[in-house]
Structure formats: C-alpha cells, structure tokens
Short mmCIF file of C-alpha atoms and ligand atoms in Angstrom, two decimals:
data_model
loop_
_atom_site.label_atom_id
_atom_site.label_comp_id
_atom_site.label_asym_id
_atom_site.label_seq_id
_atom_site.Cartn_x
_atom_site.Cartn_y
_atom_site.Cartn_z
CA UNK A 1 -18.92 1.43 8.23
CA UNK A 2 -21.00 -2.24 8.01
CA UNK A 3 -22.58 -3.92 5.39
CA UNK A 4 -26.47 -4.08 4.92
CA UNK A 5 -29.20 -6.15 3.27
CA UNK A 6 -32.32 -6.39 3.37
CA UNK A 7 -34.74 -8.73 1.16
CA UNK A 8 -38.43 -9.14 1.01
CA UNK A 9 -40.20 -12.23 -1.11
CA UNK A 10 -39.26 -15.69 -0.61
CA UNK A 11 -35.59 -16.01 -0.94
CA UNK A 12 -32.85 -18.64 -0.26
CA UNK A 13 -31.33 -18.18 2.55
CA UNK A 14 -27.76 -19.71 1.34
CA UNK A 15 -27.88 -17.11 -1.73
CA UNK A 16 -28.45 -14.13 0.90
CA UNK A 17 -25.05 -15.68 2.49
CA UNK A 18 -23.66 -15.19 -0.37
CA UNK A 19 -24.73 -11.64 -1.32
CA UNK A 20 -23.79 -10.79 2.16
CA UNK A 21 -19.94 -12.05 1.25
CA UNK A 22 -19.99 -9.15 -1.60
CA UNK A 23 -20.45 -6.76 1.29
CA UNK A 24 -17.43 -8.47 3.72
CA UNK A 25 -15.14 -5.42 2.15
CA UNK A 26 -17.57 -3.18 4.66
CA UNK A 27 -16.79 -5.15 7.83
CA UNK A 28 -14.99 -8.01 8.56
CA UNK A 29 -15.32 -8.12 12.25
CA UNK A 30 -18.52 -10.78 12.08
CA UNK A 31 -21.49 -11.24 10.35
CA UNK A 32 -25.34 -11.94 10.72
CA UNK A 33 -28.35 -13.07 9.49
CA UNK A 34 -32.20 -12.97 10.54
CA UNK A 35 -34.75 -14.35 8.84
CA UNK A 36 -38.66 -14.98 9.36
CA UNK A 37 -39.95 -18.41 10.19
CA UNK A 38 -43.75 -18.65 10.81
CA UNK A 39 -44.45 -16.48 13.45
CA UNK A 40 -40.85 -15.42 14.82
CA UNK A 41 -37.67 -14.44 13.70
CA UNK A 42 -34.09 -16.58 13.85
CA UNK A 43 -30.87 -15.28 13.48
CA UNK A 44 -27.49 -16.93 12.83
CA UNK A 45 -23.80 -14.83 13.47
CA UNK A 46 -20.18 -15.35 13.22
CA UNK A 47 -16.84 -14.23 13.41
CA UNK A 48 -15.26 -13.21 10.80
CA UNK A 49 -16.78 -13.42 7.16
CA UNK A 50 -20.45 -14.27 6.26
CA UNK A 51 -19.24 -17.46 4.97
CA UNK A 52 -18.83 -19.00 8.59
CA UNK A 53 -22.66 -18.17 9.02
CA UNK A 54 -24.59 -21.64 9.47
CA UNK A 55 -27.97 -21.39 7.83
CA UNK A 56 -30.79 -23.86 6.92
CA UNK A 57 -32.18 -25.08 3.52
CA UNK A 58 -34.99 -22.79 3.13
CA UNK A 59 -36.25 -19.86 1.45
CA UNK A 60 -37.92 -17.28 3.93
CA UNK A 61 -40.01 -14.20 3.33
CA UNK A 62 -37.79 -11.73 4.87
CA UNK A 63 -34.05 -11.55 5.39
CA UNK A 64 -31.99 -9.17 6.92
CA UNK A 65 -28.08 -9.36 6.57
CA UNK A 66 -25.34 -7.48 8.32
CA UNK A 67 -21.44 -7.26 7.95
CA UNK A 68 -19.58 -5.17 10.89
CA UNK A 69 -16.81 -2.99 11.31
CA UNK A 70 -16.82 -1.51 15.00
CA UNK A 71 -17.15 2.37 15.27
CA UNK A 72 -19.21 1.90 18.48
CA UNK A 73 -18.54 -0.74 21.04
CA UNK A 74 -15.83 -3.21 21.06
CA UNK A 75 -14.68 -5.83 18.41
CA UNK A 76 -15.75 -9.25 18.40
CA UNK A 77 -13.30 -11.28 20.21
CA UNK A 78 -15.16 -14.42 20.96
CA UNK A 79 -18.97 -15.78 19.80
CA UNK A 80 -20.54 -14.75 23.18
CA UNK A 81 -19.90 -11.32 21.71
CA UNK A 82 -22.05 -12.00 18.65
CA UNK A 83 -25.22 -11.50 19.94
CA UNK A 84 -24.19 -8.01 22.16
CA UNK A 85 -22.57 -6.42 18.93
CA UNK A 86 -23.68 -8.11 15.93
CA UNK A 87 -26.78 -6.69 13.90
CA UNK A 88 -29.18 -7.52 12.77
CA UNK A 89 -31.11 -6.24 16.09
CA UNK A 90 -34.71 -6.96 17.11
CA UNK A 91 -36.60 -4.76 19.59
CA UNK A 92 -39.82 -5.32 19.99
CA UNK A 93 -41.65 -5.29 16.77
CA UNK A 94 -39.01 -3.99 14.77
CA UNK A 95 -35.75 -5.54 13.12
CA UNK A 96 -33.09 -3.73 11.99
CA UNK A 97 -29.66 -3.70 10.43
CA UNK A 98 -27.44 0.04 10.59
CA UNK A 99 -24.11 1.26 8.41
CA UNK A 100 -22.95 4.49 9.90
CA UNK A 101 -21.90 5.86 13.48
CA UNK A 102 -24.18 7.49 16.27
CA UNK A 103 -22.30 10.39 17.65
CA UNK A 104 -24.28 11.23 20.54
CA UNK A 105 -26.07 8.55 22.38
CA UNK A 106 -25.59 9.27 25.97
CA UNK A 107 -26.94 12.97 25.22
CA UNK A 108 -30.43 11.61 23.97
CA UNK A 109 -31.20 8.88 26.15
CA UNK A 110 -29.51 7.03 29.24
CA UNK A 111 -30.90 3.79 28.05
CA UNK A 112 -27.89 1.02 28.61
CA UNK A 113 -26.86 -0.61 25.03
CA UNK A 114 -23.88 -1.98 23.77
CA UNK A 115 -23.79 -0.45 20.19
CA UNK A 116 -25.56 2.27 18.26
CA UNK A 117 -27.41 -0.19 16.02
CA UNK A 118 -29.09 -1.62 18.90
CA UNK A 119 -29.42 2.22 20.35
CA UNK A 120 -31.34 2.88 17.15
CA UNK A 121 -33.51 0.25 17.31
CA UNK A 122 -34.54 0.97 20.91
CA UNK A 123 -35.31 4.52 19.75
CA UNK A 124 -37.28 3.36 16.82
CA UNK A 125 -39.07 1.05 18.76
CA UNK A 126 -39.88 3.56 21.93
CA UNK A 127 -41.38 5.89 19.16
CA UNK A 128 -43.59 3.22 17.74
CA UNK A 129 -45.21 2.81 20.75
CA UNK A 130 -45.81 6.01 21.56
CA UNK A 131 -47.39 7.12 18.24
CA UNK A 132 -49.13 3.85 17.67
CA UNK A 133 -46.92 2.35 15.04
CA UNK A 134 -46.41 4.95 13.02
CA UNK A 135 -43.03 4.28 11.01
CA UNK A 136 -42.79 7.66 9.04
CA UNK A 137 -43.19 9.51 12.23
CA UNK A 138 -41.02 7.28 14.44
CA UNK A 139 -38.02 8.41 11.66
CA UNK A 140 -39.05 11.97 12.04
CA UNK A 141 -38.62 11.52 15.88
CA UNK A 142 -35.37 9.97 15.08
CA UNK A 143 -33.82 12.14 12.69
CA UNK A 144 -34.85 14.82 15.31
CA UNK A 145 -32.60 13.69 18.23
CA UNK A 146 -29.58 11.44 16.86
CA UNK A 147 -26.45 12.92 15.18
CA UNK A 148 -24.35 11.34 12.68
CA UNK A 149 -24.49 8.76 10.04
CA UNK A 150 -27.06 5.84 9.27
CA UNK A 151 -28.11 4.40 6.73
CA UNK A 152 -30.34 1.02 7.43
CA UNK A 153 -32.69 -1.44 6.82
CA UNK A 154 -35.08 -3.47 8.89
CA UNK A 155 -38.53 -4.94 8.81
CA UNK A 156 -41.87 -3.95 10.63
CA UNK A 157 -45.01 -5.81 10.28
CA UNK A 158 -44.25 -7.78 7.76
CA UNK A 159 -42.58 -4.79 5.80
CA UNK A 160 -39.56 -4.20 4.39
CA UNK A 161 -38.18 -0.45 5.17
CA UNK A 162 -34.79 1.47 3.93
CA UNK A 163 -33.65 4.69 5.50
CA UNK A 164 -30.46 6.90 4.39
CA UNK A 165 -30.11 9.90 7.00
CA UNK A 166 -30.88 13.27 5.56
CA UNK A 167 -26.84 13.69 4.93
CA UNK A 168 -26.39 10.73 2.87
CA UNK A 169 -23.38 10.13 4.42
CA UNK A 170 -23.28 6.43 3.36
CA UNK A 171 -24.42 4.17 0.67
CA UNK A 172 -27.94 2.57 0.24
CA UNK A 173 -29.52 1.55 -2.95
CA UNK A 174 -32.59 -1.34 -3.89
CA UNK A 175 -33.91 -2.70 -6.67
CA UNK A 176 -37.24 -4.98 -7.32
CA UNK A 177 -38.45 -7.91 -9.57
CA UNK A 178 -41.95 -9.14 -9.40
CA UNK A 179 -40.51 -11.56 -6.72
CA UNK A 180 -38.07 -9.67 -4.72
CA UNK A 181 -37.34 -6.40 -3.40
CA UNK A 182 -33.40 -6.04 -2.20
CA UNK A 183 -32.18 -2.98 -0.47
CA UNK A 184 -27.91 -3.04 0.06
CA UNK A 185 -25.46 -1.03 0.72
CA UNK A 186 -23.54 -1.54 -2.38
CA UNK A 187 -25.48 -2.30 -5.85
CA UNK A 188 -23.03 -5.09 -7.01
CA UNK A 189 -25.18 -7.39 -4.67
CA UNK A 190 -28.28 -6.60 -6.73
CA UNK A 191 -26.33 -7.56 -10.04
CA UNK A 192 -25.49 -10.76 -8.21
CA UNK A 193 -29.51 -11.45 -7.01
CA UNK A 194 -29.90 -10.54 -10.71
CA UNK A 195 -31.96 -7.42 -9.45
CA UNK A 196 -31.90 -4.44 -11.24
CA UNK A 197 -30.87 -1.59 -9.75
CA UNK A 198 -33.53 0.73 -9.18
CA UNK A 199 -31.70 3.89 -7.64
CA UNK A 200 -30.31 5.07 -4.46
CA UNK A 201 -32.15 5.69 -1.47
CA UNK A 202 -32.48 9.76 -1.37
CA UNK A 203 -30.95 11.23 1.66
CA UNK A 204 -33.92 12.01 4.44
CA UNK A 205 -36.04 9.39 2.41
CA UNK A 206 -37.77 6.62 3.78
CA UNK A 207 -39.04 3.44 1.54
CA UNK A 208 -41.72 0.56 2.85
CA UNK A 209 -42.20 -2.08 0.82
CA UNK A 210 -44.70 -4.67 1.03
CA UNK A 211 -44.99 -8.36 -0.10
CA UNK A 212 -46.52 -7.16 -3.58
CA UNK A 213 -43.63 -4.95 -4.33
CA UNK A 214 -45.56 -1.54 -3.73
CA UNK A 215 -43.35 1.09 -2.83
CA UNK A 216 -44.02 3.87 -0.42
CA UNK A 217 -41.66 6.65 -0.39
CA UNK A 218 -41.58 9.28 2.73
CA UNK A 219 -39.68 11.99 2.61
CA UNK A 220 -38.97 12.75 6.35
CA UNK A 221 -36.42 15.40 6.39
CA UNK A 222 -34.34 17.38 4.04
CA UNK A 223 -31.07 19.32 3.91
CA UNK A 224 -30.24 21.49 1.46
CA UNK A 225 -26.97 19.90 0.71
CA UNK A 226 -25.65 16.30 1.36
CA UNK A 227 -22.72 15.02 3.04
CA UNK A 228 -21.83 11.72 0.94
CA UNK A 229 -18.59 10.21 2.44
CA UNK A 230 -15.70 10.77 -0.10
CA UNK A 231 -13.75 8.20 1.28
CA UNK A 232 -16.45 5.60 0.06
CA UNK A 233 -15.57 6.10 -3.48
CA UNK A 234 -11.78 6.38 -2.83
CA UNK A 235 -11.01 3.12 -0.64
CA UNK A 236 -14.16 1.19 1.27
CA UNK A 237 -16.62 0.81 -1.83
CA UNK A 238 -16.32 -2.10 -4.34
CA UNK A 239 -15.04 -0.78 -7.68
CA UNK A 240 -18.27 -2.34 -9.08
CA UNK A 241 -20.52 -0.66 -6.82
CA UNK A 242 -22.58 2.44 -8.54
CA UNK A 243 -23.70 4.84 -6.07
CA UNK A 244 -25.15 8.28 -6.88
CA UNK A 245 -25.16 7.12 -10.33
CA UNK A 246 -21.43 6.98 -10.35
CA UNK A 247 -19.62 3.85 -11.00
CA UNK A 248 -16.80 3.52 -8.20
CA UNK A 249 -14.10 2.14 -10.59
CA UNK A 250 -14.88 5.15 -13.19
CA UNK A 251 -14.10 7.57 -9.97
CA UNK A 252 -10.90 5.55 -9.09
CA UNK A 253 -9.66 5.93 -12.84
CA UNK A 254 -10.00 9.60 -12.40
CA UNK A 255 -8.55 10.13 -9.46
CA UNK A 256 -5.41 8.16 -11.08
CA UNK A 257 -5.34 10.33 -13.68
CA UNK A 258 -5.56 13.51 -11.66
CA UNK A 259 -2.47 12.08 -9.72
CA UNK A 260 -0.40 11.55 -12.60
CA UNK A 261 -0.77 15.22 -13.68
CA UNK A 262 0.46 16.13 -9.96
CA UNK A 263 3.16 13.47 -10.67
CA UNK A 264 4.24 15.17 -14.21
CA UNK A 265 4.64 18.80 -12.24
CA UNK A 266 7.17 17.72 -9.85
CA UNK A 267 9.62 16.62 -12.89
CA UNK A 268 10.82 13.57 -11.36
CA UNK A 269 12.63 10.81 -13.05
CA UNK A 270 10.50 8.76 -15.56
CA UNK A 271 9.80 5.62 -13.39
CA UNK A 272 10.29 1.93 -14.92
CA UNK A 273 7.19 0.78 -13.77
CA UNK A 274 3.68 1.77 -11.93
CA UNK A 275 3.08 -0.60 -9.17
CA UNK A 276 -0.46 -0.75 -7.73
CA UNK A 277 -0.87 -1.64 -3.81
CA UNK A 278 -3.48 -4.15 -4.23
CA UNK A 279 -6.49 -4.13 -4.57
CA UNK A 280 -8.33 -0.96 -4.09
CA UNK A 281 -5.82 1.51 -6.24
CA UNK A 282 -5.59 -0.80 -9.55
CA UNK A 283 -7.77 1.24 -11.30
CA UNK A 284 -5.64 4.43 -10.81
CA UNK A 285 -2.71 3.01 -11.25
CA UNK A 286 -3.85 1.92 -14.45
CA UNK A 287 -4.72 5.49 -15.35
CA UNK A 288 -1.48 6.90 -14.01
CA UNK A 289 0.30 4.38 -16.25
CA UNK A 290 -1.88 5.25 -19.41
CA UNK A 291 -1.06 8.83 -18.38
CA UNK A 292 2.59 8.65 -18.16
CA UNK A 293 2.99 6.05 -20.73
CA UNK A 294 4.76 3.78 -18.49
CA UNK A 295 3.91 0.24 -18.03
CA UNK A 296 1.81 -1.01 -14.95
CA UNK A 297 3.49 -4.18 -13.44
CA UNK A 298 2.00 -5.87 -10.32
CA UNK A 299 4.89 -6.67 -8.43
CA UNK A 300 3.65 -6.32 -4.88
CA UNK A 301 0.52 -9.21 -4.66
CA UNK A 302 -1.75 -9.84 -2.16
CA UNK A 303 -1.66 -12.58 0.19
CA UNK A 304 -5.47 -12.74 -0.21
CA UNK A 305 -5.87 -14.83 3.14
CA UNK A 306 -5.45 -11.70 5.35
CA UNK A 307 -8.14 -9.33 6.17
CA UNK A 308 -7.62 -5.34 5.21
CA UNK A 309 -5.09 -3.92 7.98
CA UNK A 310 -7.06 -0.76 8.13
CA UNK A 311 -9.96 -2.96 9.84
CA UNK A 312 -7.44 -4.51 12.24
CA UNK A 313 -7.91 -3.48 15.96
CA UNK A 314 -4.71 -3.01 17.39
CA UNK A 315 -1.38 -1.22 16.19
CA UNK A 316 0.36 -4.56 16.96
CA UNK A 317 -2.41 -6.68 14.88
CA UNK A 318 -2.35 -4.25 12.05
CA UNK A 319 2.08 -4.36 12.13
CA UNK A 320 1.77 -7.72 12.06
CA UNK A 321 -1.16 -7.97 9.74
CA UNK A 322 1.11 -5.45 7.22
CA UNK A 323 3.90 -7.55 7.62
CA UNK A 324 2.41 -10.60 6.20
CA UNK A 325 0.27 -8.96 3.86
CA UNK A 326 2.11 -8.98 0.79
CA UNK A 327 4.53 -10.97 -1.75
CA UNK A 328 7.22 -9.52 -3.92
CA UNK A 329 8.02 -10.56 -7.30
CA UNK A 330 11.76 -10.01 -6.59
CA UNK A 331 12.76 -10.37 -10.08
CA UNK A 332 11.28 -7.07 -11.34
CA UNK A 333 12.40 -4.86 -8.66
CA UNK A 334 16.37 -4.64 -8.44
CA UNK A 335 17.88 -1.35 -10.08
CA UNK A 336 14.31 0.25 -10.81
CA UNK A 337 12.62 3.08 -10.15
CA UNK A 338 9.08 2.35 -9.09
CA UNK A 339 6.11 4.49 -8.45
CA UNK A 340 3.76 2.97 -6.05
CA UNK A 341 0.30 4.11 -6.16
CA UNK A 342 -1.90 3.48 -2.78
CA UNK A 343 -5.45 4.56 -1.83
CA UNK A 344 -4.38 6.23 1.14
CA UNK A 345 -2.02 7.25 4.08
CA UNK A 346 -3.26 6.76 7.47
CA UNK A 347 -1.12 5.52 9.75
CA UNK A 348 1.79 5.41 7.28
CA UNK A 349 2.39 1.51 8.61
CA UNK A 350 1.78 0.14 5.13
CA UNK A 351 3.45 2.27 3.45
CA UNK A 352 6.59 2.39 5.46
CA UNK A 353 6.46 -1.45 4.99
CA UNK A 354 6.30 -1.62 1.39
CA UNK A 355 8.82 1.12 0.64
CA UNK A 356 11.27 -0.70 3.27
CA UNK A 357 10.72 -4.28 1.45
CA UNK A 358 11.25 -2.87 -2.00
CA UNK A 359 14.43 -0.99 -1.11
CA UNK A 360 15.44 -4.29 0.47
CA UNK A 361 14.93 -6.16 -2.80
CA UNK A 362 17.09 -3.78 -4.53
CA UNK A 363 14.83 -1.05 -5.88
CA UNK A 364 16.64 1.92 -6.93
CA UNK A 365 13.89 4.79 -6.30
CA UNK A 366 10.63 4.57 -4.97
CA UNK A 367 7.85 7.41 -5.10
CA UNK A 368 4.69 6.94 -3.57
CA UNK A 369 1.52 8.50 -4.57
CA UNK A 370 -1.91 8.32 -2.67
CA UNK A 371 -5.41 9.07 -4.16
CA UNK A 372 -6.45 10.58 -1.00
CA UNK A 373 -5.22 13.73 0.09
CA UNK A 374 -3.57 13.95 3.47
CA UNK A 375 -6.09 12.77 6.12
CA UNK A 376 -5.73 15.69 9.15
CA UNK A 377 -9.08 14.87 11.08
CA UNK A 378 -10.48 11.95 12.67
CA UNK A 379 -14.10 10.51 11.38
CA UNK A 380 -17.09 10.57 13.58
CA UNK A 381 -19.43 8.84 10.87
CA UNK A 382 -18.46 5.27 10.09
CA UNK A 383 -14.73 4.86 10.08
CA UNK A 384 -12.52 3.89 13.54
CA UNK A 385 -10.09 6.63 12.96
CA UNK A 386 -11.71 8.61 15.94
CA UNK A 387 -8.94 10.54 17.19
CA UNK A 388 -6.02 12.84 15.93
CA UNK A 389 -3.40 10.52 17.23
CA UNK A 390 -4.17 7.78 14.62
CA UNK A 391 -3.59 9.91 11.35
CA UNK A 392 -0.16 10.64 10.83
CA UNK A 393 -1.23 13.70 8.69
CA UNK A 394 -2.67 15.34 11.55
CA UNK A 395 0.79 16.04 13.42
CA UNK A 396 2.96 15.72 10.32
CA UNK A 397 4.09 17.75 7.64
CA UNK A 398 4.07 16.13 3.84
CA UNK A 399 8.13 16.17 4.14
CA UNK A 400 7.92 14.44 7.32
CA UNK A 401 5.96 12.03 6.16
CA UNK A 402 8.07 11.27 2.98
CA UNK A 403 10.86 11.22 5.16
CA UNK A 404 8.77 8.56 7.71
CA UNK A 405 7.88 6.15 5.33
CA UNK A 406 10.99 6.39 3.30
CA UNK A 407 9.80 7.62 -0.18
CA UNK A 408 12.13 9.36 -2.41
CA UNK A 409 9.09 11.56 -3.52
CA UNK A 410 5.61 11.95 -2.02
CA UNK A 411 2.55 12.73 -3.97
CA UNK A 412 -0.74 13.28 -2.79
CA UNK A 413 -4.04 13.57 -4.36
CA UNK A 414 -5.58 17.41 -4.02
CA UNK A 415 -8.60 18.12 -2.38
CA UNK A 416 -10.26 19.71 -5.16
CA UNK A 417 -9.28 17.08 -7.81
CA UNK A 418 -11.23 14.62 -5.56
CA UNK A 419 -14.26 16.76 -6.00
CA UNK A 420 -13.60 16.47 -9.34
CA UNK A 421 -13.29 13.15 -9.83
CA UNK A 422 -16.14 11.70 -8.00
CA UNK A 423 -18.26 14.80 -10.07
CA UNK A 424 -20.40 15.74 -7.19
CA UNK A 425 -20.19 18.84 -4.49
CA UNK A 426 -22.11 18.08 -1.69
CA UNK A 427 -19.71 15.47 -0.48
CA UNK A 428 -18.55 15.23 3.03
CA UNK A 429 -14.67 15.99 3.40
CA UNK A 430 -14.34 16.57 7.25
CA UNK A 431 -11.52 14.06 7.62
CA UNK A 432 -9.25 16.69 4.72
CA UNK A 433 -10.52 19.84 5.89
CA UNK A 434 -12.02 19.81 9.64
CA UNK A 435 -15.25 20.89 8.40
CA UNK A 436 -17.84 18.34 10.02
CA UNK A 437 -21.42 18.56 8.94
CA UNK A 438 -23.15 17.71 12.09
CA UNK A 439 -23.70 20.17 15.02
CA UNK A 440 -22.64 17.36 17.49
CA UNK A 441 -19.49 16.63 15.65
CA UNK A 442 -18.67 19.74 15.53
CA UNK A 443 -19.00 19.92 19.67
CA UNK A 444 -16.65 17.08 19.86
CA UNK A 445 -14.25 18.59 18.16
CA UNK A 446 -14.27 21.70 20.35
CA UNK A 447 -14.49 19.86 23.48
CA UNK A 448 -11.36 17.87 21.93
CA UNK A 449 -9.40 21.24 21.38
CA UNK A 450 -10.07 22.01 25.14
CA UNK A 451 -9.18 18.45 26.75
CA UNK A 452 -6.13 16.84 25.68
CA UNK A 453 -6.30 12.85 26.38
CA UNK A 454 -3.88 10.33 27.38
CA UNK A 455 -6.22 7.42 26.36
CA UNK A 456 -6.87 5.86 22.93
CA UNK A 457 -10.59 6.34 23.86
CA UNK A 458 -12.49 7.34 20.36
CA UNK A 459 -13.37 10.87 20.64
CA UNK A 460 -16.98 10.44 20.28
CA UNK A 461 -17.18 8.34 23.37
CA UNK A 462 -15.11 10.76 25.70
CA UNK A 463 -16.79 12.24 28.76
CA UNK A 464 -15.65 15.97 28.07
CA UNK A 465 -17.77 16.89 31.46
CA UNK A 466 -14.85 16.11 33.59
S1 SF4 B 501 -15.08 12.65 7.89
FE1 SF4 B 501 -14.03 11.39 6.28
S2 SF4 B 501 -14.09 9.00 6.11
FE2 SF4 B 501 -15.69 9.80 7.89
S3 SF4 B 501 -17.70 10.29 6.70
FE3 SF4 B 501 -16.69 12.24 6.25
S4 SF4 B 501 -15.71 11.63 4.32
FE4 SF4 B 501 -16.12 9.88 5.06
#
C-alpha cells in the first residue's frame, strides 16, 4: 500500500504537496515529490508525512508524488535511505511511482534493486529501449512477466501515464480540467484540487495524457474477473474516497448495519453505548448504534499526533504506539456495558489494550465487534502482513481470540456480508479465504506449507530453494 499522485499542466508545487497529504494514510514511512524543471527532473523527499517535503514556489508542468508504506525492502530509518526506497523513481527516460507489491522479482530478473517500484521502472525502461519507445508494448511485456499488484502513474516523453494491473487490486482514479490532468490513488485528492473525478482507471488499462488534455486509452491485458482489494473499503481508503463507483463511507456504514444484525442474533445484554475505535470504524459504529437504537459515544479519543499502529514497523514499536494511542473519557465508562467497534483485529494488540483500558476504568462488560472477518492468511499484494505468524486468526479460533483480547463477546463480520456491503463480486478476499488470485502467490503459499520458517522474513522474500 502506498499513495500515488500524478499531475500534468502547470500546477503549484506546494499545492501538490498539500494534495499528497491527503494520501498520508496510505503510507507514513516517507514521501517524495518529483517535478520537471526545464530539461531535467528534480526531486525532494522526506521521512514521515509529505508535509515535511521541502519544495520551491514554482508551478511546474509535470509533478509526481508518492507516500510510502514499505511492503518490499526495509523501512526508511534515516535520510540516507530516501533515494533508495522512496519514489518517485527515474530510470533513463521514464519516471514513475507505484502502489502495490510485486511478488516475483527474483524470478523475472537478477538486476539488483532495493524495492519493487524501482524494479518496475527498470523493467519498463528495458522494454522501452528494446521496442523503440512504445509505451503500450512495454506495459504488455510488464504484465506478462510480473506477478502482484501495481497501480502506477508516471511520466514519459512529456506525457503523463496511468496504469492499473489487470486484476485491479489497488485503486487508481483520474480527472481533467482544461488546465490540468490529475491521477491519484484516491478521489478526495481530485476534490481538493477542484478537478472533477472522471472515473477509475480500468484494470489492465493504460491511459496516456498529453499537455492538451487529450487522452489515449490502451487495453493492455484483460482478466475475465477482477480482484479489487476488499480491505481498501474496510480499512485503508479514506471514507471520502470513491472507488468503483462506491463511496467508502457508505460501504463502512453498510458493514456496521450488517454487524448489528450479527450482534442481535447473539441475544446479548443491550449495551449502554456503541463506541468506535477512531477513526476508521466511525461510520460502522454510527450504523450499529442506529440499528440497535443505542447511543453512540466517542469515549475513546485518538492521540492524533501518532501514526497508525498497523503501519509501525516492529512489534515493540506497535506495542508502545498502542499504549499512547488513545485517550479515554473516564467519567463515561464506570459501570457501563460497552460495545466497541473496530475495523479489524490483525495481531490483537490494539483490541487487547483497549479492552484492558476500559475494564481498568470500571467498564462492567466490553463487547468487541470487528467490521472485517477474521484474517487467516497473509497478504502478498501490498499490506505488510506477509507471514502467518503476524495474524492472530491464522492460528487461533474465535473463542480463543475473545479470551486473548479479554472481550465478553466477540462479533466478527461474515465474509458474504462484506461482499454485499461493497456490492462487488470481483473482490480479492485472499487474506480471508486463502484464494490468491495470482499464480506466483499460490506457489508461495504452497512453498510456505512445505517449509517451516524461523525468521520474520516476508513469505515473498524467502528463498525456498534451500
Ligand atoms: S490479500 Fe487481503 S489485503 Fe491483500 S490485496 Fe487481497 S484482500 Fe487486500
């Protein structure tokens, strides 16, 4: 998962940085901007969120932006790492930035790269050199050789391009005015720039835009079914984002309503409050509260100066972030039965901490509801949960998870209600059911089942030949 941005037509660089801030939730490791400056490209990158990127007061013709969440390569730990791991990347005449994860780099080529975005830039550059600069043909070659997810935007020969892999795992949208074309991971970026959303980039479609706003659409590769990541709707994307004609907020609301019906089936005591874990689960908590006719109270407040625990690197870092992540309204807790709603339970760290904190403050009972069903398999397509050992539901049944987190009842979303709430049938649900949509990912799963591991290495970075 990362955020990408591409802008064509003179546009204030500082405003582009503000737009990139709207993609901070997709990656808080580091961020970068690239822009054209006469006959060359300049870049500026910073650790953490995009607000720290230093840029001059200019309005270049071409801009690319990237927020990084590392799923390949290490985390950025010092400014020395910025050029190595943080996009946008240049390779000869092509510049690009990418969201997703490539799982088979070492079987495609033995060129040494530090991350998969650099790998894609290199592969495109090699194909462009070999075919005389034919971009659609270079993408056909790329689709034929790489396995994984890749939504990307870039610059080639003064033009802006956008490509979304044929499975359509990760979102990518665009819009145009007379002056500007903008490509972005999520549509709220276009809203802020006052550029109307035109549509999603279709899976397997390459779009090329010139300075006049003319658009060429090339069908590069077609799959009979697509595999849109359901977790984008549940957790990653901003609630204001529109993806595949769905407002993410509406999907989350429907997830909450479905979860309320699951809660009712359990005949539990009516809670005093429904309480969202900020921020992602707010729409679902509103829907649960409405459906159950119980007030929603925001008694868990977020320490907004911390990042997302999910995006934190080590378990120690996650534990320490989780501890200082929330502030509680103590007066509202004592003696109450509380139904807490969160988007998901990945490692169980946050859920356990919250329930412990609420009980320490005198809560009579704490029920815990997750809008995402149990995640039983790792993700190889852009979330850094790349081993079974990082997922509590991979090895633990629901009753044991409830015991571990200390919940008086645990209510999980069901898989079919996720599909109904999103309203799409062609979803990737691999982290729920193990049905990986790509061949190399299936091979990795097969290898994992035959080779035990004592390291924390990501499954797709392991060498199974030994
Ligand atoms: S495995 Fe899960 S998180 Fe990864 S792309 Fe598929 S649905 Fe999304």
